[in-house]
Coordinates of C-alpha atoms and ligand atoms in Angstrom, one line a residue:
M10 CA 16.0 9.3 25.4
A11 CA 16.1 10.3 21.7
I12 CA 14.8 8.0 18.9
R13 CA 17.3 8.1 16.1
R14 CA 16.2 8.4 12.5
A15 CA 18.3 9.3 9.6
A16 CA 16.8 12.4 8.1
G17 CA 18.5 13.3 4.8
P18 CA 16.9 15.2 2.1
Y19 CA 14.7 13.2 -0.2
M20 CA 16.4 13.5 -3.5
N21 CA 19.8 12.8 -1.8
T22 CA 18.8 9.2 -1.1
P23 CA 21.4 7.3 0.8
Q24 CA 23.5 5.4 -1.6
D25 CA 22.8 2.0 -0.2
L26 CA 19.1 2.5 -0.6
T27 CA 19.5 2.1 -4.4
K28 CA 22.8 0.1 -4.4
A29 CA 22.8 -3.0 -6.8
H30 CA 19.1 -2.4 -7.5
S31 CA 18.1 -3.0 -11.1
G32 CA 14.5 -2.3 -10.8
P33 CA 12.4 0.9 -10.8
S34 CA 12.8 3.8 -8.4
D35 CA 9.9 6.1 -7.6
R36 CA 9.9 9.9 -8.0
L37 CA 11.6 10.2 -4.7
G38 CA 14.5 7.9 -5.4
R39 CA 13.1 4.9 -3.5
P40 CA 13.5 1.5 -5.1
L41 CA 11.0 -1.4 -5.0
R42 CA 12.3 -3.9 -2.5
D43 CA 9.5 -5.5 -0.5
L44 CA 6.1 -6.9 -1.2
R45 CA 3.3 -7.4 1.2
I46 CA 0.7 -9.8 0.0
S47 CA -2.7 -9.8 1.7
V48 CA -4.0 -13.5 1.2
T49 CA -7.3 -13.0 2.7
D50 CA -9.5 -10.0 3.9
R51 CA -11.1 -12.3 6.7
C52 CA -9.8 -12.6 10.2
N53 CA -11.0 -14.6 13.2
F54 CA -10.2 -11.6 15.5
R55 CA -12.1 -8.4 15.7
C56 CA -9.3 -6.2 17.2
V57 CA -11.0 -3.0 18.2
Y58 CA -8.4 -0.8 16.4
C59 CA -8.4 -2.7 13.2
M60 CA -11.6 -4.6 12.4
P61 CA -14.2 -3.2 15.0
K62 CA -17.2 -5.5 15.3
E63 CA -19.6 -2.6 14.6
V64 CA -18.2 -2.4 11.1
F65 CA -17.0 -6.1 10.4
G66 CA -20.1 -7.6 11.8
A67 CA -22.2 -10.7 10.8
D68 CA -23.6 -8.8 7.7
Y69 CA -20.1 -7.5 6.4
Q70 CA -19.5 -8.3 2.9
F71 CA -16.1 -10.0 2.6
L72 CA -14.7 -10.7 -0.9
E73 CA -16.1 -13.6 -2.8
R74 CA -13.8 -16.5 -3.6
S75 CA -13.8 -15.7 -7.2
E76 CA -12.6 -12.2 -6.5
I77 CA -9.5 -13.1 -4.5
L78 CA -6.2 -14.0 -6.2
T79 CA -5.6 -17.8 -6.5
F80 CA -2.3 -19.2 -5.2
E81 CA -1.1 -19.4 -8.8
E82 CA -1.9 -15.8 -9.4
I83 CA -0.1 -14.8 -6.2
A84 CA 3.0 -16.9 -7.1
R85 CA 3.1 -15.4 -10.6
S86 CA 2.8 -11.9 -9.2
A87 CA 5.7 -12.7 -6.7
R88 CA 7.9 -13.8 -9.6
I89 CA 7.1 -10.7 -11.6
F90 CA 8.0 -8.5 -8.6
R91 CA 11.2 -10.6 -8.0
D92 CA 12.1 -9.8 -11.5
L93 CA 11.7 -6.2 -10.7
G94 CA 14.1 -6.4 -7.7
I95 CA 12.1 -7.3 -4.6
E96 CA 14.0 -9.2 -2.1
K97 CA 11.4 -9.8 0.5
V98 CA 7.6 -11.1 0.6
R99 CA 5.6 -10.9 3.7
L100 CA 2.3 -12.8 3.7
T101 CA -0.5 -10.9 5.7
G102 CA -4.2 -10.2 5.7
G103 CA -6.6 -10.3 7.4
E104 CA -5.4 -13.4 9.1
P105 CA -3.2 -15.3 6.6
L106 CA -3.6 -18.6 8.5
V107 CA -7.4 -18.7 7.9
R108 CA -6.8 -19.0 4.2
R109 CA -7.1 -22.8 3.6
N110 CA -4.0 -24.7 2.6
L111 CA -1.8 -21.7 2.9
E112 CA 1.3 -24.0 3.1
Q113 CA 0.7 -24.8 -0.5
L114 CA 1.2 -21.1 -1.4
I115 CA 4.4 -21.1 0.9
G116 CA 5.7 -24.0 -1.1
M117 CA 5.1 -22.2 -4.4
L118 CA 6.8 -18.9 -3.2
A119 CA 9.6 -20.8 -1.5
Q120 CA 10.7 -22.0 -4.9
I121 CA 11.5 -18.4 -6.2
P122 CA 15.2 -18.0 -5.8
G123 CA 16.5 -15.4 -3.6
L124 CA 13.3 -14.4 -1.9
D125 CA 13.1 -13.8 1.8
L126 CA 9.8 -15.2 2.8
T127 CA 7.9 -14.4 6.0
L128 CA 4.4 -14.0 7.4
T129 CA 2.6 -12.0 10.0
T130 CA -0.2 -13.7 12.0
N131 CA -2.2 -13.3 15.2
G132 CA -0.8 -16.7 16.3
S133 CA -4.2 -18.3 17.0
L134 CA -3.7 -21.1 14.5
L135 CA 0.1 -21.2 14.7
K136 CA 0.3 -24.2 17.1
R137 CA -1.5 -26.4 14.6
K138 CA 0.2 -24.9 11.5
A139 CA 3.8 -24.2 12.4
R140 CA 5.3 -27.5 11.3
A141 CA 3.5 -27.4 7.9
L142 CA 4.5 -23.8 7.2
K143 CA 8.1 -24.6 8.1
D144 CA 8.3 -27.8 6.0
A145 CA 6.8 -25.9 3.1
G146 CA 9.7 -23.3 3.2
L147 CA 8.6 -20.5 5.5
R148 CA 11.7 -19.0 7.2
R149 CA 10.3 -16.7 9.9
V150 CA 7.0 -15.4 11.5
T151 CA 5.9 -12.2 13.1
V152 CA 3.2 -12.8 15.7
S153 CA 1.0 -10.0 16.9
L154 CA 0.2 -9.9 20.6
D155 CA -1.0 -6.8 22.4
S156 CA -0.9 -7.9 26.0
L157 CA -0.1 -10.7 28.4
D158 CA -3.0 -9.6 30.6
D159 CA -5.8 -11.9 29.5
A160 CA -8.6 -9.5 30.2
V161 CA -6.9 -6.8 28.3
F162 CA -6.0 -9.1 25.3
R163 CA -9.6 -10.6 25.2
R164 CA -11.0 -7.0 25.2
L165 CA -8.7 -6.0 22.4
N166 CA -9.2 -9.0 20.2
D167 CA -12.9 -8.8 20.9
V168 CA -13.6 -12.4 20.3
D169 CA -12.6 -13.6 23.8
F170 CA -9.4 -15.2 22.5
P171 CA -7.1 -16.3 25.4
V172 CA -3.4 -15.1 25.6
A173 CA -2.3 -18.7 26.5
K174 CA -3.2 -20.0 23.0
V175 CA -1.0 -17.3 21.3
L176 CA 1.7 -18.2 23.6
E177 CA 1.5 -21.8 22.6
G178 CA 1.6 -20.8 18.9
I179 CA 4.8 -18.7 19.7
E180 CA 6.3 -21.7 21.4
A181 CA 5.4 -24.0 18.5
A182 CA 6.9 -21.6 16.0
A183 CA 10.1 -21.3 18.0
T184 CA 10.5 -25.0 18.5
T185 CA 10.0 -25.6 14.7
G186 CA 12.7 -23.1 13.9
L187 CA 10.6 -20.3 12.5
A188 CA 13.1 -18.0 14.0
P189 CA 14.0 -15.3 15.1
L190 CA 10.5 -14.7 16.0
K191 CA 9.2 -11.2 16.2
I192 CA 6.3 -10.2 18.4
N193 CA 4.4 -7.1 17.4
M194 CA 2.5 -5.2 20.0
V195 CA 0.3 -2.2 19.0
V196 CA 0.1 0.3 21.7
K197 CA -3.1 2.3 22.2
R198 CA -3.5 4.8 25.0
G199 CA -6.0 3.8 27.6
E200 CA -6.1 0.4 26.3
N201 CA -2.9 -1.5 26.8
E202 CA 0.0 0.8 27.8
D203 CA 0.1 -0.9 31.1
S204 CA 1.1 -4.1 29.2
I205 CA 4.3 -2.6 27.8
L206 CA 6.6 -3.4 30.8
P207 CA 5.2 -6.9 31.5
M208 CA 5.6 -7.7 27.7
A209 CA 9.2 -6.5 27.9
R210 CA 9.9 -8.5 31.0
F211 CA 8.4 -11.7 29.6
F212 CA 10.1 -11.6 26.2
R213 CA 13.5 -10.5 27.5
G214 CA 16.1 -13.3 27.4
T215 CA 13.9 -15.5 25.1
G216 CA 15.7 -14.5 21.8
H217 CA 12.2 -13.3 20.4
I218 CA 12.3 -9.7 19.3
L219 CA 9.5 -7.7 20.8
R220 CA 8.5 -4.7 18.7
F221 CA 6.1 -1.8 19.9
I222 CA 4.1 -0.2 17.1
E223 CA 2.6 3.2 17.3
Y224 CA -1.2 3.2 16.9
M225 CA -1.9 4.4 13.3
D226 CA -4.8 6.0 11.5
V227 CA -5.2 3.2 8.9
G228 CA -8.6 2.7 7.3
H229 CA -11.4 4.9 8.4
T230 CA -13.2 2.6 10.9
N231 CA -11.1 2.8 14.0
G232 CA -11.9 6.4 15.0
W233 CA -8.2 7.2 15.4
R234 CA -7.0 10.3 17.4
M235 CA -3.5 11.5 17.9
D236 CA -4.1 11.5 21.7
D237 CA -4.5 7.7 21.5
V238 CA -0.8 7.4 20.2
V239 CA 1.7 6.4 22.8
S240 CA 4.9 7.5 21.2
A241 CA 7.9 5.2 20.6
R242 CA 9.9 7.7 22.7
E243 CA 7.6 7.3 25.6
I244 CA 7.8 3.5 25.2
V245 CA 11.5 3.4 25.1
A246 CA 11.8 5.8 28.2
M247 CA 9.4 3.6 30.1
I248 CA 11.3 0.4 29.5
D249 CA 14.7 2.1 29.9
R250 CA 13.8 3.2 33.5
E251 CA 13.5 -0.4 34.6
L252 CA 15.5 -2.3 32.1
P253 CA 18.3 0.0 30.8
L254 CA 18.5 0.2 26.9
E255 CA 21.0 1.3 24.4
P256 CA 20.5 2.0 20.7
L257 CA 21.6 -0.4 18.0
D258 CA 22.4 0.3 14.4
P259 CA 19.8 -0.6 11.8
N260 CA 20.3 -4.1 10.2
Y261 CA 19.7 -2.4 6.7
T262 CA 18.6 0.9 5.4
G263 CA 14.9 1.2 5.3
E264 CA 14.3 -1.0 8.4
V265 CA 11.1 0.2 9.9
A266 CA 11.9 -0.7 13.5
E267 CA 14.3 1.3 15.5
R268 CA 16.5 -1.2 17.4
W269 CA 17.4 -1.1 21.0
R270 CA 19.1 -3.6 23.2
Y271 CA 19.1 -4.3 26.9
R272 CA 22.4 -3.1 28.4
D273 CA 22.7 -6.3 30.3
G274 CA 22.9 -8.4 27.0
S275 CA 19.5 -10.0 27.5
G276 CA 18.2 -9.2 24.1
E277 CA 16.8 -6.5 21.8
I278 CA 13.6 -4.6 21.3
G279 CA 12.2 -2.5 18.4
V280 CA 9.9 0.5 18.2
I281 CA 8.0 1.3 15.0
A282 CA 7.4 5.0 15.2
S283 CA 5.2 5.2 12.1
V284 CA 3.3 8.2 13.5
T285 CA 5.8 10.3 15.4
Q286 CA 8.9 9.6 13.4
A287 CA 7.6 8.8 9.9
F288 CA 9.9 6.7 7.8
C289 CA 8.4 7.3 4.3
R290 CA 11.8 8.4 3.0
D291 CA 13.1 4.8 3.3
C292 CA 9.9 3.1 2.3
T293 CA 10.5 0.5 -0.4
R294 CA 7.3 -1.4 0.1
A295 CA 4.5 -2.2 -2.3
R296 CA 1.3 -4.0 -1.2
L297 CA -0.8 -6.4 -3.2
S298 CA -4.4 -6.6 -1.9
T299 CA -6.4 -9.7 -1.6
E300 CA -8.2 -9.1 -4.9
G301 CA -5.0 -8.2 -6.7
K302 CA -4.7 -4.4 -6.5
L303 CA -1.4 -2.9 -6.2
Y304 CA -0.9 -0.2 -3.6
T305 CA 2.1 2.0 -3.1
C306 CA 1.3 3.1 0.3
L307 CA -0.5 1.7 3.4
F308 CA -2.5 5.0 3.4
A309 CA -3.4 4.9 -0.2
T310 CA -6.9 5.5 -1.4
T311 CA -6.7 3.8 -4.8
G312 CA -5.0 0.8 -6.2
H313 CA -3.9 -0.5 -9.5
D314 CA -5.8 -3.4 -10.9
L315 CA -3.3 -6.3 -11.5
R316 CA -6.0 -9.1 -11.4
S317 CA -7.6 -8.0 -14.6
L318 CA -4.1 -8.3 -16.3
L319 CA -3.3 -11.7 -14.5
R320 CA -6.6 -13.1 -15.8
G321 CA -6.6 -11.3 -19.2
G322 CA -3.9 -13.2 -21.1
V323 CA -1.4 -10.4 -20.5
S324 CA 2.3 -11.5 -20.5
D325 CA 4.6 -11.4 -17.6
S326 CA 6.8 -8.7 -19.3
E327 CA 3.8 -6.5 -19.9
I328 CA 2.7 -6.8 -16.3
R329 CA 6.3 -6.1 -15.2
S330 CA 6.2 -2.9 -17.3
T331 CA 2.8 -1.9 -15.8
V332 CA 4.2 -2.4 -12.2
A333 CA 7.4 -0.6 -13.0
A334 CA 5.4 2.4 -14.4
V335 CA 3.1 2.6 -11.4
W336 CA 6.2 2.5 -9.1
S337 CA 8.1 5.0 -11.1
K338 CA 5.2 7.6 -10.6
R339 CA 5.1 7.0 -6.9
T340 CA 5.2 10.0 -4.7
D341 CA 3.4 8.7 -1.5
R342 CA 4.7 10.0 1.8
Y343 CA 1.5 10.1 3.8
S344 CA 3.0 9.6 7.3
E345 CA 5.3 12.6 6.8
I346 CA 2.3 14.9 5.9
R347 CA -0.2 13.5 8.3
T348 CA -2.4 15.8 10.2
A349 CA -5.7 15.7 12.1
Q350 CA -7.3 16.5 8.8
T351 CA -5.6 13.9 6.6
A352 CA -6.4 11.3 9.3
R353 CA -10.0 11.9 8.5
L354 CA -9.6 11.3 4.8
P355 CA -11.1 8.0 3.4
K356 CA -8.5 5.2 3.3
I357 CA -8.3 1.5 2.7
E358 CA -8.8 -0.9 5.5
M359 CA -5.7 -2.6 6.8
S360 CA -7.5 -6.0 6.8
Y361 CA -8.0 -5.6 3.1
I362 CA -4.7 -4.0 2.0
G363 CA -2.7 -6.1 4.2
G364 CA -1.1 -4.9 7.5
Ligands
SAM30 N1 -3.8 -10.9 11.2 C1 -2.4 -10.7 11.2 C2 -1.9 -10.2 12.5 O1 -2.7 -10.1 13.4 O2 -0.7 -10.0 12.6 C3 -1.9 -9.9 10.1 C4 -2.7 -8.7 9.7 S1 -2.7 -7.4 10.9 C5 -3.7 -6.1 10.0 C6 -1.0 -6.8 10.9 C7 -0.6 -5.9 12.0 O3 -1.2 -4.7 11.9 C8 -1.0 -6.5 13.4 O4 0.2 -6.5 14.2 C9 -1.9 -5.5 13.9 O5 -1.8 -5.3 15.2 C10 -1.4 -4.2 13.2 N2 -2.4 -3.1 13.1 C11 -3.7 -3.2 12.7 N3 -4.3 -2.0 12.8 C12 -3.3 -1.1 13.3 C13 -3.3 0.2 13.6 N4 -4.5 1.0 13.5 N5 -2.1 0.8 14.0 C14 -1.1 0.1 14.2 N6 -1.0 -1.3 13.8 C15 -2.1 -1.8 13.5

């Protein structure tokens, strides 16, 4: 079954990509629409494909408190980006819920008019935090869960964390109304492709949207090889054989997940084919790292220091101009030019830049 991805030429950007957008567009005609903010570089998991223990061990030097953006600095940045046209902010990390009093930040961001606010979490602290997050103004959450098989999940998170607790977090989030929930599963060959069908069966009919993500070569610590990638096409075909699927139109231009729904009406799934069907041409996403560097691509090697501006008495309008200038020069399209060679280039770790 074919995966559909619109493939127009770059400079002929689909009209709705820039429609009603007053902010900057990059060199390839892509507007600035979304901001991912990493609120911490720390995580309580050591997922083998993201923060392997051999690298992120006891002596790993995480950022000092003074180096990371304060809630006020993050909220100010979000307002500046909102003025430049962003519509959506996703808080991520590291694990965002390990940052103390995160609900205070949610409360500050929720006051910015017209901003769609969401968060990606490993779910480990969600049962405890769901109510406070919702009350503070969070709309939705995405929970990462790579298997329902406890042994597989514990091996992947590498801190012996049980599946049951993540499921409790998902349940708590749903009960609180942080919905529709998205569940993200990264698929790595040889690790968890046997978990694809059990995950599909389990989440079908729950109203939660399960999304399968191709394993990517982010950072340089996970030893990525193309052979480890289970393609979105394979995943869709595997599910379709047992639970027939049909394609759905994207919700909006630039949506990263390809949408499919079960033919029997029992819900939808998504596949994020970041490796085999790169979607750089629609990428409208900027990233703000934990220490306030602006990155224009997940695979970037250098960021632009906004923290020194935020702390240096620079006005909002000057910072706005700086961000607009950075975005206007953007030419990134890493995933479209990825090769075995580029995969070996130094890159920023996902836990730092924000996944
Ligand atoms: N700790 C939070 C969580 O677990 O969702 C947020 C940060 S985490 C880096 C964000 C997402 O990136 C998770 O769904 C994780 O599985 C995914 N991720 C990390 N490394 C990846 C890789 N190499 N390829 C694909 N997805 C990856």
